[in-house]
Coordinates of C-alpha atoms in Angstrom, one line a residue:
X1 CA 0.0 0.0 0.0
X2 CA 0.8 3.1 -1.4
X3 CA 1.9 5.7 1.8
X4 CA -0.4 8.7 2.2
X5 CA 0.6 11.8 0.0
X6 CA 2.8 9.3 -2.0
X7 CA 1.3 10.8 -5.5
X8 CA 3.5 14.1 -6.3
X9 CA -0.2 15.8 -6.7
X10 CA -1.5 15.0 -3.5
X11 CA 1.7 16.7 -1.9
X12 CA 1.3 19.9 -0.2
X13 CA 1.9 23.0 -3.4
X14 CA 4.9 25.1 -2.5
X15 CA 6.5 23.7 0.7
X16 CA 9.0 21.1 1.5
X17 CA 7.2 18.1 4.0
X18 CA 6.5 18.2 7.1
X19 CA 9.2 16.2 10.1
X20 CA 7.5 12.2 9.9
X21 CA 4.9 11.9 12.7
X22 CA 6.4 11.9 16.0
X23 CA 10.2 12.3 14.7
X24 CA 12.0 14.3 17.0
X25 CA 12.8 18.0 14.9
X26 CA 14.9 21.0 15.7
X27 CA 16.1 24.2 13.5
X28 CA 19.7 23.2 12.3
X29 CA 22.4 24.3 14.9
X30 CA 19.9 25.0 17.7
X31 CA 19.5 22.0 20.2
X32 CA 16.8 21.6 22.9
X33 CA 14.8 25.3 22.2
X34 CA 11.4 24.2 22.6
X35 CA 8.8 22.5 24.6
X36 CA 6.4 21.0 22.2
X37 CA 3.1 19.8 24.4
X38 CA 2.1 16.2 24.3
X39 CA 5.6 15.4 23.1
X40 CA 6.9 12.3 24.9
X41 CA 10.9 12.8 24.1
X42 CA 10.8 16.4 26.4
X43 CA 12.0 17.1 29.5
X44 CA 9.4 19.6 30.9
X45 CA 12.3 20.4 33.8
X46 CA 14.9 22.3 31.4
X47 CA 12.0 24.9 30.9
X48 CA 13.0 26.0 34.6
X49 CA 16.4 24.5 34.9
X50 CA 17.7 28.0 34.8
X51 CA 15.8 29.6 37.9
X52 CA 17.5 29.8 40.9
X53 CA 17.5 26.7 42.9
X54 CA 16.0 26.5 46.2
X55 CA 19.1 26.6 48.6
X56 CA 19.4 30.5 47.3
X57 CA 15.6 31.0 47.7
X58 CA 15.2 31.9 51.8
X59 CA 17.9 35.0 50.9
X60 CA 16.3 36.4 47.1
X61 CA 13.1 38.1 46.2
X62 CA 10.4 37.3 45.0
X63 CA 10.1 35.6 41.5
X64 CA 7.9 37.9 39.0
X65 CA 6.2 36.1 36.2
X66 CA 5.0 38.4 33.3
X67 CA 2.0 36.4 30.7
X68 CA 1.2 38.5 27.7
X69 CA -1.5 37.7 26.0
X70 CA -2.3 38.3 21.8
X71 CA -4.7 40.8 20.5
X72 CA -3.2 42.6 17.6
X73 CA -3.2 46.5 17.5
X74 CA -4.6 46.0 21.1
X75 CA -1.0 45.1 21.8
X76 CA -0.5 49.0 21.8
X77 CA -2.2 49.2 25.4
X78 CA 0.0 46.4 27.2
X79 CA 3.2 48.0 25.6
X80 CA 1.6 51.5 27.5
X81 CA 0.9 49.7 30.4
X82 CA 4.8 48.4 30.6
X83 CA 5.6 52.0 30.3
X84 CA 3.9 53.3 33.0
X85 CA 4.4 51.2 35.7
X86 CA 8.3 52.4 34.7
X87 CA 7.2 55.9 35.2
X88 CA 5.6 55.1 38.3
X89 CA 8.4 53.1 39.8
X90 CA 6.5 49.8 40.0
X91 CA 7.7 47.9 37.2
X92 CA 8.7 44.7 38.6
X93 CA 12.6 42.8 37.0
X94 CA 10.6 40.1 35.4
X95 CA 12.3 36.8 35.8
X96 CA 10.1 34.5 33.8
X97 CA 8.2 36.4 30.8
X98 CA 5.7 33.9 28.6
X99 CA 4.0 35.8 24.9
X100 CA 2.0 34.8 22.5
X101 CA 1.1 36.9 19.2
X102 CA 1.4 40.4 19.9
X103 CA 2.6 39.9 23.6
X104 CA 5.1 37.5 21.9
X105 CA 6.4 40.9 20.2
X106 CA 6.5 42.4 23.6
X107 CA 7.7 40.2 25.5
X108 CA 11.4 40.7 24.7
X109 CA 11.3 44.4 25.8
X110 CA 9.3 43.3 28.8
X111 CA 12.0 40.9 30.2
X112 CA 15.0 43.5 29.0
X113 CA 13.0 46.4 31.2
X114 CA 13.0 50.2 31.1
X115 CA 16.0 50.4 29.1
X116 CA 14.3 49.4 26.2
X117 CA 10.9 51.2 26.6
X118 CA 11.7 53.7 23.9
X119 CA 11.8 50.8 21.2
X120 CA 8.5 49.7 22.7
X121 CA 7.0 52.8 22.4
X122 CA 8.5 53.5 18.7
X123 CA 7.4 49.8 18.0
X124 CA 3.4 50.9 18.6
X125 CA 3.6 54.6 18.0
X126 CA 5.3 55.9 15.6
X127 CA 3.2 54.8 12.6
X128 CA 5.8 52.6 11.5
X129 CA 3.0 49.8 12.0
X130 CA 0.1 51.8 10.7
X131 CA 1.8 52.0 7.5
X132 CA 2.3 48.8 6.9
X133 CA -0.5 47.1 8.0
X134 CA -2.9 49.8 6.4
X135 CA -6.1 48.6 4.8
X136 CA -4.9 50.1 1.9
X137 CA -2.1 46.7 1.7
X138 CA -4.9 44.4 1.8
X139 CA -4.1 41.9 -1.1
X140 CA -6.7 39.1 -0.5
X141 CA -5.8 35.9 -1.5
X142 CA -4.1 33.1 0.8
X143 CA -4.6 35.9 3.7
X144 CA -5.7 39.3 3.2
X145 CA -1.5 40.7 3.7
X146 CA 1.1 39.4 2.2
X147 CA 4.5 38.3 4.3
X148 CA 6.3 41.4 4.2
X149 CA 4.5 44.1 6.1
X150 CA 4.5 41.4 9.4
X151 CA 8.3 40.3 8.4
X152 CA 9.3 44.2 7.8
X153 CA 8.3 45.2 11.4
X154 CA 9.7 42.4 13.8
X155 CA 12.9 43.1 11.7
X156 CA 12.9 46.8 12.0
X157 CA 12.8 46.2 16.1
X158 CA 14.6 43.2 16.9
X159 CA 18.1 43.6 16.0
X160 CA 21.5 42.1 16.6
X161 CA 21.7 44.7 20.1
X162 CA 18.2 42.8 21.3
X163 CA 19.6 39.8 20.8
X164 CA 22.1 39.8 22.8
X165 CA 20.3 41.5 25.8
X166 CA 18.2 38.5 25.4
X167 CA 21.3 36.2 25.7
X168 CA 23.0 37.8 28.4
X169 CA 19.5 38.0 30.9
X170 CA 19.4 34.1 29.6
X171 CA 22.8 33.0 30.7
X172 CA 21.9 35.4 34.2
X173 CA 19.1 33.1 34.4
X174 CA 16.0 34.8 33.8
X175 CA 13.6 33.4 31.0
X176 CA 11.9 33.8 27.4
X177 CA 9.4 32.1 26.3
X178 CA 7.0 32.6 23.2
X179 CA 4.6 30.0 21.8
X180 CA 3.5 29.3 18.5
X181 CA 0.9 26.9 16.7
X182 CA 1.7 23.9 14.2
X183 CA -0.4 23.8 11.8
X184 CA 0.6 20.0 11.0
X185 CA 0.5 18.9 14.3
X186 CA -1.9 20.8 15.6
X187 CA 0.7 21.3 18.5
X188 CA 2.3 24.3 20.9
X189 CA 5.5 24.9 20.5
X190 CA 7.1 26.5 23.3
X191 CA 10.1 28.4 22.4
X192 CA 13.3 29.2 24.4
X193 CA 14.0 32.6 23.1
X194 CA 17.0 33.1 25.8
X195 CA 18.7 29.7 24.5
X196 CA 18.0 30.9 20.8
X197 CA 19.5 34.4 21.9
X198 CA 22.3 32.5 23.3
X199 CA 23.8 31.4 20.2
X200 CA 24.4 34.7 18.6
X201 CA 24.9 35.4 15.3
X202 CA 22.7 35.7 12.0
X203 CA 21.3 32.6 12.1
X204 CA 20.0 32.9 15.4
X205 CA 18.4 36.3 15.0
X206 CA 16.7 35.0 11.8
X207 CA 15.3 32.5 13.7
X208 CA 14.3 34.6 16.5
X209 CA 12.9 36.9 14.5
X210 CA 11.1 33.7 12.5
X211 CA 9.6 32.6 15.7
X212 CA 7.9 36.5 16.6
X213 CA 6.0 36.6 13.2
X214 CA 5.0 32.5 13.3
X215 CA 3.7 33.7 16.6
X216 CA 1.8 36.8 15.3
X217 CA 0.6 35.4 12.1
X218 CA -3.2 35.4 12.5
X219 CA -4.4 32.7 10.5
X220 CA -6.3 34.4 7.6
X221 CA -4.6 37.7 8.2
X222 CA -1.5 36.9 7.8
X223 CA 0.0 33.7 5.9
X224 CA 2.0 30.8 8.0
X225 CA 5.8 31.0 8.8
X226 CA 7.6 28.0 7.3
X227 CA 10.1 27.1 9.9
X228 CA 12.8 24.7 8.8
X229 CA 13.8 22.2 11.4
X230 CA 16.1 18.6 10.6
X231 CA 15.3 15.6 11.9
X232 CA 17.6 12.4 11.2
X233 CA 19.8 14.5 9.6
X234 CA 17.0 14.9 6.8
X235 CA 15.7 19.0 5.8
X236 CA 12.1 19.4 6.3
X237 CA 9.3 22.3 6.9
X238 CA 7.2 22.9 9.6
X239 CA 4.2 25.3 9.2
X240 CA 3.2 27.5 12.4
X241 CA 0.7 30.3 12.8
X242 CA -0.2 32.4 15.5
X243 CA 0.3 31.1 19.1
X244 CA -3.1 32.1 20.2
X245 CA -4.1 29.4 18.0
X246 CA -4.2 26.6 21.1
X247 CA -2.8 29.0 23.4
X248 CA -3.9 32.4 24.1
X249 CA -2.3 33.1 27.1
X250 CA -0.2 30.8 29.1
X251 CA 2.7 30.6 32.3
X252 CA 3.4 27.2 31.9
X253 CA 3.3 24.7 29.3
X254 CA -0.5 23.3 29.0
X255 CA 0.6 19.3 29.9
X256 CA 1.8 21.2 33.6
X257 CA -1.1 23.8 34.1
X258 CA -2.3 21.9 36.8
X259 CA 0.9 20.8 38.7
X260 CA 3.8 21.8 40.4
X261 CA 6.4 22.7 37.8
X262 CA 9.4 20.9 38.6
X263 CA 12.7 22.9 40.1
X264 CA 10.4 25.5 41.3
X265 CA 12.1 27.3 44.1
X266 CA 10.7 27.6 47.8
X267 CA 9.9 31.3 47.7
X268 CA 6.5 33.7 46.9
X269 CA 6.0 33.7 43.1
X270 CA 4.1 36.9 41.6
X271 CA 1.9 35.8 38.9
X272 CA 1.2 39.1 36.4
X273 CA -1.3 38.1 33.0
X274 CA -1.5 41.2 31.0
X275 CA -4.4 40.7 28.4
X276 CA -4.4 42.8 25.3
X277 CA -8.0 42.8 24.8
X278 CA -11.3 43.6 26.2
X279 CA -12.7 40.6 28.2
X280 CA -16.4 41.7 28.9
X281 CA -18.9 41.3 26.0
X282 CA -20.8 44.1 25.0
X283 CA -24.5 44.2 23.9
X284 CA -24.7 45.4 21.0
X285 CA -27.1 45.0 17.7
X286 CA -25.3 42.8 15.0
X287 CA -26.6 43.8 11.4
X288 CA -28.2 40.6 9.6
X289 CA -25.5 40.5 7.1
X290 CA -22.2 38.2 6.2
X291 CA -19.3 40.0 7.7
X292 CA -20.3 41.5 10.6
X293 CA -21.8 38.2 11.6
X294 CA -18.6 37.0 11.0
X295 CA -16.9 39.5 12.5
X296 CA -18.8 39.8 15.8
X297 CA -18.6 35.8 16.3
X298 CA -15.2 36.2 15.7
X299 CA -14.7 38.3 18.4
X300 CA -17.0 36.1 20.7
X301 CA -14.8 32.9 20.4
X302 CA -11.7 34.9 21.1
X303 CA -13.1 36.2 24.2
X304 CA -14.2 33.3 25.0
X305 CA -10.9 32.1 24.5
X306 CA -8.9 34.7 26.3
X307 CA -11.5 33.7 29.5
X308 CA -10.6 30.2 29.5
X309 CA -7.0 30.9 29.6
X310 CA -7.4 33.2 32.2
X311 CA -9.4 30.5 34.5
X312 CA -7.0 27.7 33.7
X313 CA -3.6 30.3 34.5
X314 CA -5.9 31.3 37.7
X315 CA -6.2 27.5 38.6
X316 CA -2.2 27.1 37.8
X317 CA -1.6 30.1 40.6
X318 CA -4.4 28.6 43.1
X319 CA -3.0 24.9 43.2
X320 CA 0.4 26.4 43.3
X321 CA 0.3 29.1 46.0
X322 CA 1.0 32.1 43.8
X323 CA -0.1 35.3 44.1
X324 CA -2.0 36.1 40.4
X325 CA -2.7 39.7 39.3
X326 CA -4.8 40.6 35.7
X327 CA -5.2 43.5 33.4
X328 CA -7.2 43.6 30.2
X329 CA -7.6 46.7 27.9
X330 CA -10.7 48.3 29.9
X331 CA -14.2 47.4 28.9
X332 CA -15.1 51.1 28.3
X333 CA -12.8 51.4 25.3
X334 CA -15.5 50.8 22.6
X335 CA -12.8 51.2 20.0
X336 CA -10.9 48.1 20.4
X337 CA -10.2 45.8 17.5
X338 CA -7.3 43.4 16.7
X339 CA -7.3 44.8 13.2
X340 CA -7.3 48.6 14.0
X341 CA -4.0 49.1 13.4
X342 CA -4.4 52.8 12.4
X343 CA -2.3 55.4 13.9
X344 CA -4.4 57.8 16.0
X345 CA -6.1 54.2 17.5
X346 CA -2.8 52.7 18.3
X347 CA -1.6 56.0 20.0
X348 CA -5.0 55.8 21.8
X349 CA -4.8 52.6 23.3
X350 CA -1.2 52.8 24.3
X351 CA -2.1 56.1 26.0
X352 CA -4.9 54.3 27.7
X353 CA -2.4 51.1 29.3
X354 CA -0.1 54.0 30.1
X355 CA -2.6 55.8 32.2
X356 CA -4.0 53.0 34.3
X357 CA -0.6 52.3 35.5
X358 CA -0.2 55.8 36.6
X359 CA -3.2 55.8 38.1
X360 CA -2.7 52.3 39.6
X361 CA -5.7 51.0 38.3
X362 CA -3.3 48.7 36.0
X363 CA -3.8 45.3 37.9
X364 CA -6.5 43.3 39.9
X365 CA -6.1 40.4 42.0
X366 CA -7.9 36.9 40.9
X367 CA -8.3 33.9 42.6
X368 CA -9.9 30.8 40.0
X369 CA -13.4 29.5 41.4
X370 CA -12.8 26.6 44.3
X371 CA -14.3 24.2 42.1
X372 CA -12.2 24.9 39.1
X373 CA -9.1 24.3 41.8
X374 CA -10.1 21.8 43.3
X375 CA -10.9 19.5 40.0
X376 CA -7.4 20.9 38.5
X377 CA -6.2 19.4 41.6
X378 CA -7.9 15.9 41.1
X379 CA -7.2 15.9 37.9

């Protein structure tokens, strides 16, 4: 018998195949960089090998943990948010930062700190973005934009200088880690952006840089990144979109939500989710036509989504002891849309995160349900 996608015309059209089903696959040259769930060859403990052990925990301070969340332009508000709490003085040193999509894009200047907050700010308003994701560069067809205008801006911000501020906070033992969706597997990929970092050199910011558009690349809006691992010392292809995908928001890897993560030190852990969208629905008339049906279901199953990460991070802290705090863009802001990447609405929004951290009305505390914690528990 014949194997599956043996006839050159039932092949996948302009991509090399896919890694064999459950063959072990890594980007040439970079060992041991991801956590992929549900993958029986990894080790979850190396995702925390590099946090302080516990000997060294009754005499350091507390570990901060930043989760950032996707939500296109609505990115702008977390990256103002970051910015205030430096103005204000109460921007924790992150230790372990976690993003997906957008907060995948933030998440390297969140973990590098206040140094960096004039790239951030630059990065969400100074048009740069507005121009090239414009309406006006729709070109519907396999997603309605092309590669460039998503490629162009992660490379205008993350340089060779990022890079290696990434490396050296890795090798000081503070954490990176940005997730992305494979399409083939239907999988998260977990990537070690510090151990990427490490590496230096072009190939390693190519593939950082790779790994920050898979992660943004809203299926539909944006086409997949072809990432191009070896396995068995063969080439292949692996196709990833946007991280949000299976995981919207996360701390841990999903196959550990609901334990103890190995190597964890004895000390208070600060849980901070930052969620670059609205979570509260809004009751509003829908018109009884095609896209704004479409459209406002859309936006229904990513709240939804966003929620449910949000309950299953809140269970994570609860079984775990840690102290969780939230922000979401607030539900007042009737302009928000992941696809309102204009300028004036960018500039808005970011004004908007930057302002409730000034006015300390940034972060709220939340505990998940009993029952929710107690079945995690069970489970």
């Amino acid at each position: 018998m014949e194997p599956v996608l043996s006839k050159p015309w039932m092949r996948p059209l302009g991509r090399t195949d896919p890694p064999p089903p459950g063959a072990p696959a890594e980007p040439a040259g970079f060992d041991k960089v991801r956590f992929i769930n549900g993958a029986a060859q990894d080790d979850p403990v190396w995702l925390f090998g590099g946090l302080p052990p516990r000997d060294q925990a009754a005499t350091m301070k507390d570990l901060n943990v930043l989760a950032l969340s996707g939500g296109g332009a609505g990115g702008a508000f977390g990256a103002g948010a970051l910015v205030g709490l430096t103005e204000t003085g109460t921007r924790p040193v992150f230790d372990l930062v976690t993003g997906v999509s957008t907060g995948a894009f933030i998440a390297p200047f969140a973990l590098l700190g206040p140094a960096w907050d004039h790239r951030l700010t630059e990065a969400y308003c100074d048009g740069h973005a507005a121009d090239l994701l414009a309406l006006r560069g729709l070109r519907p067809g396999a997603s309605l934009f092309g590669a460039e205008p998503l490629t162009a801006l992660v490379g205008r911000y993350i340089d060779a200088p990022l890079l290696a501020a990434v490396g050296a906070a890795h090798q000081a033992g503070r954490r990176l880690f940005v997730a992305t969706a494979n399409l083939d597997t239907e999988a998260t990929s977990i990537w070690d952006m510090g151990a990427i970092a490490s590496h230096g050199g072009e190939a390693a910011l190519a593939l950082f840089r790779d790994i920050l558009v898979a992660s943004a690349s809203l299926p539909g809006l944006f086409p997949p990144k072809m990432i191009a691992v070896e396995s068995q010392g063969r080439r292949y292809e692996e196709m990833h979109v946007d991280g949000g995908t299976i995981s919207p928001l996360f701390v841990a890897p999903e196959p550990l939500a609901f334990t103890r993560p190995p190597g964890r030190p004895d000390r208070g852990v600060e849980v901070y989710a930052l969620v670059n969208t609205t979570l509260d629905g809004g009751a509003t008339t829908t018109s009884m036509s095609v896209i704004p049906i479409l459209m406002r279901s859309f936006e229904l199953m990513l709240k939804t989504s966003y929620r449910n990460a949000l309950r299953t991070v809140a269970a994570f802290c609860e079984i775990n002891g840690f102290a969780l705090h939230t922000a979401c863009v607030p539900a007042d802001f009737g302009g928000v849309s992941m696809l309102r990447f204009e300028g004036p609405a960018m500039t808005d929004m970011f004004d908007r995160g930057v302002r409730a951290a000034r006015d300390g009305r940034l972060w709220s505390t939340l505990t998940a349900p009993a029952d929710l914690a107690a079945s995690a528990a069970a489970s």
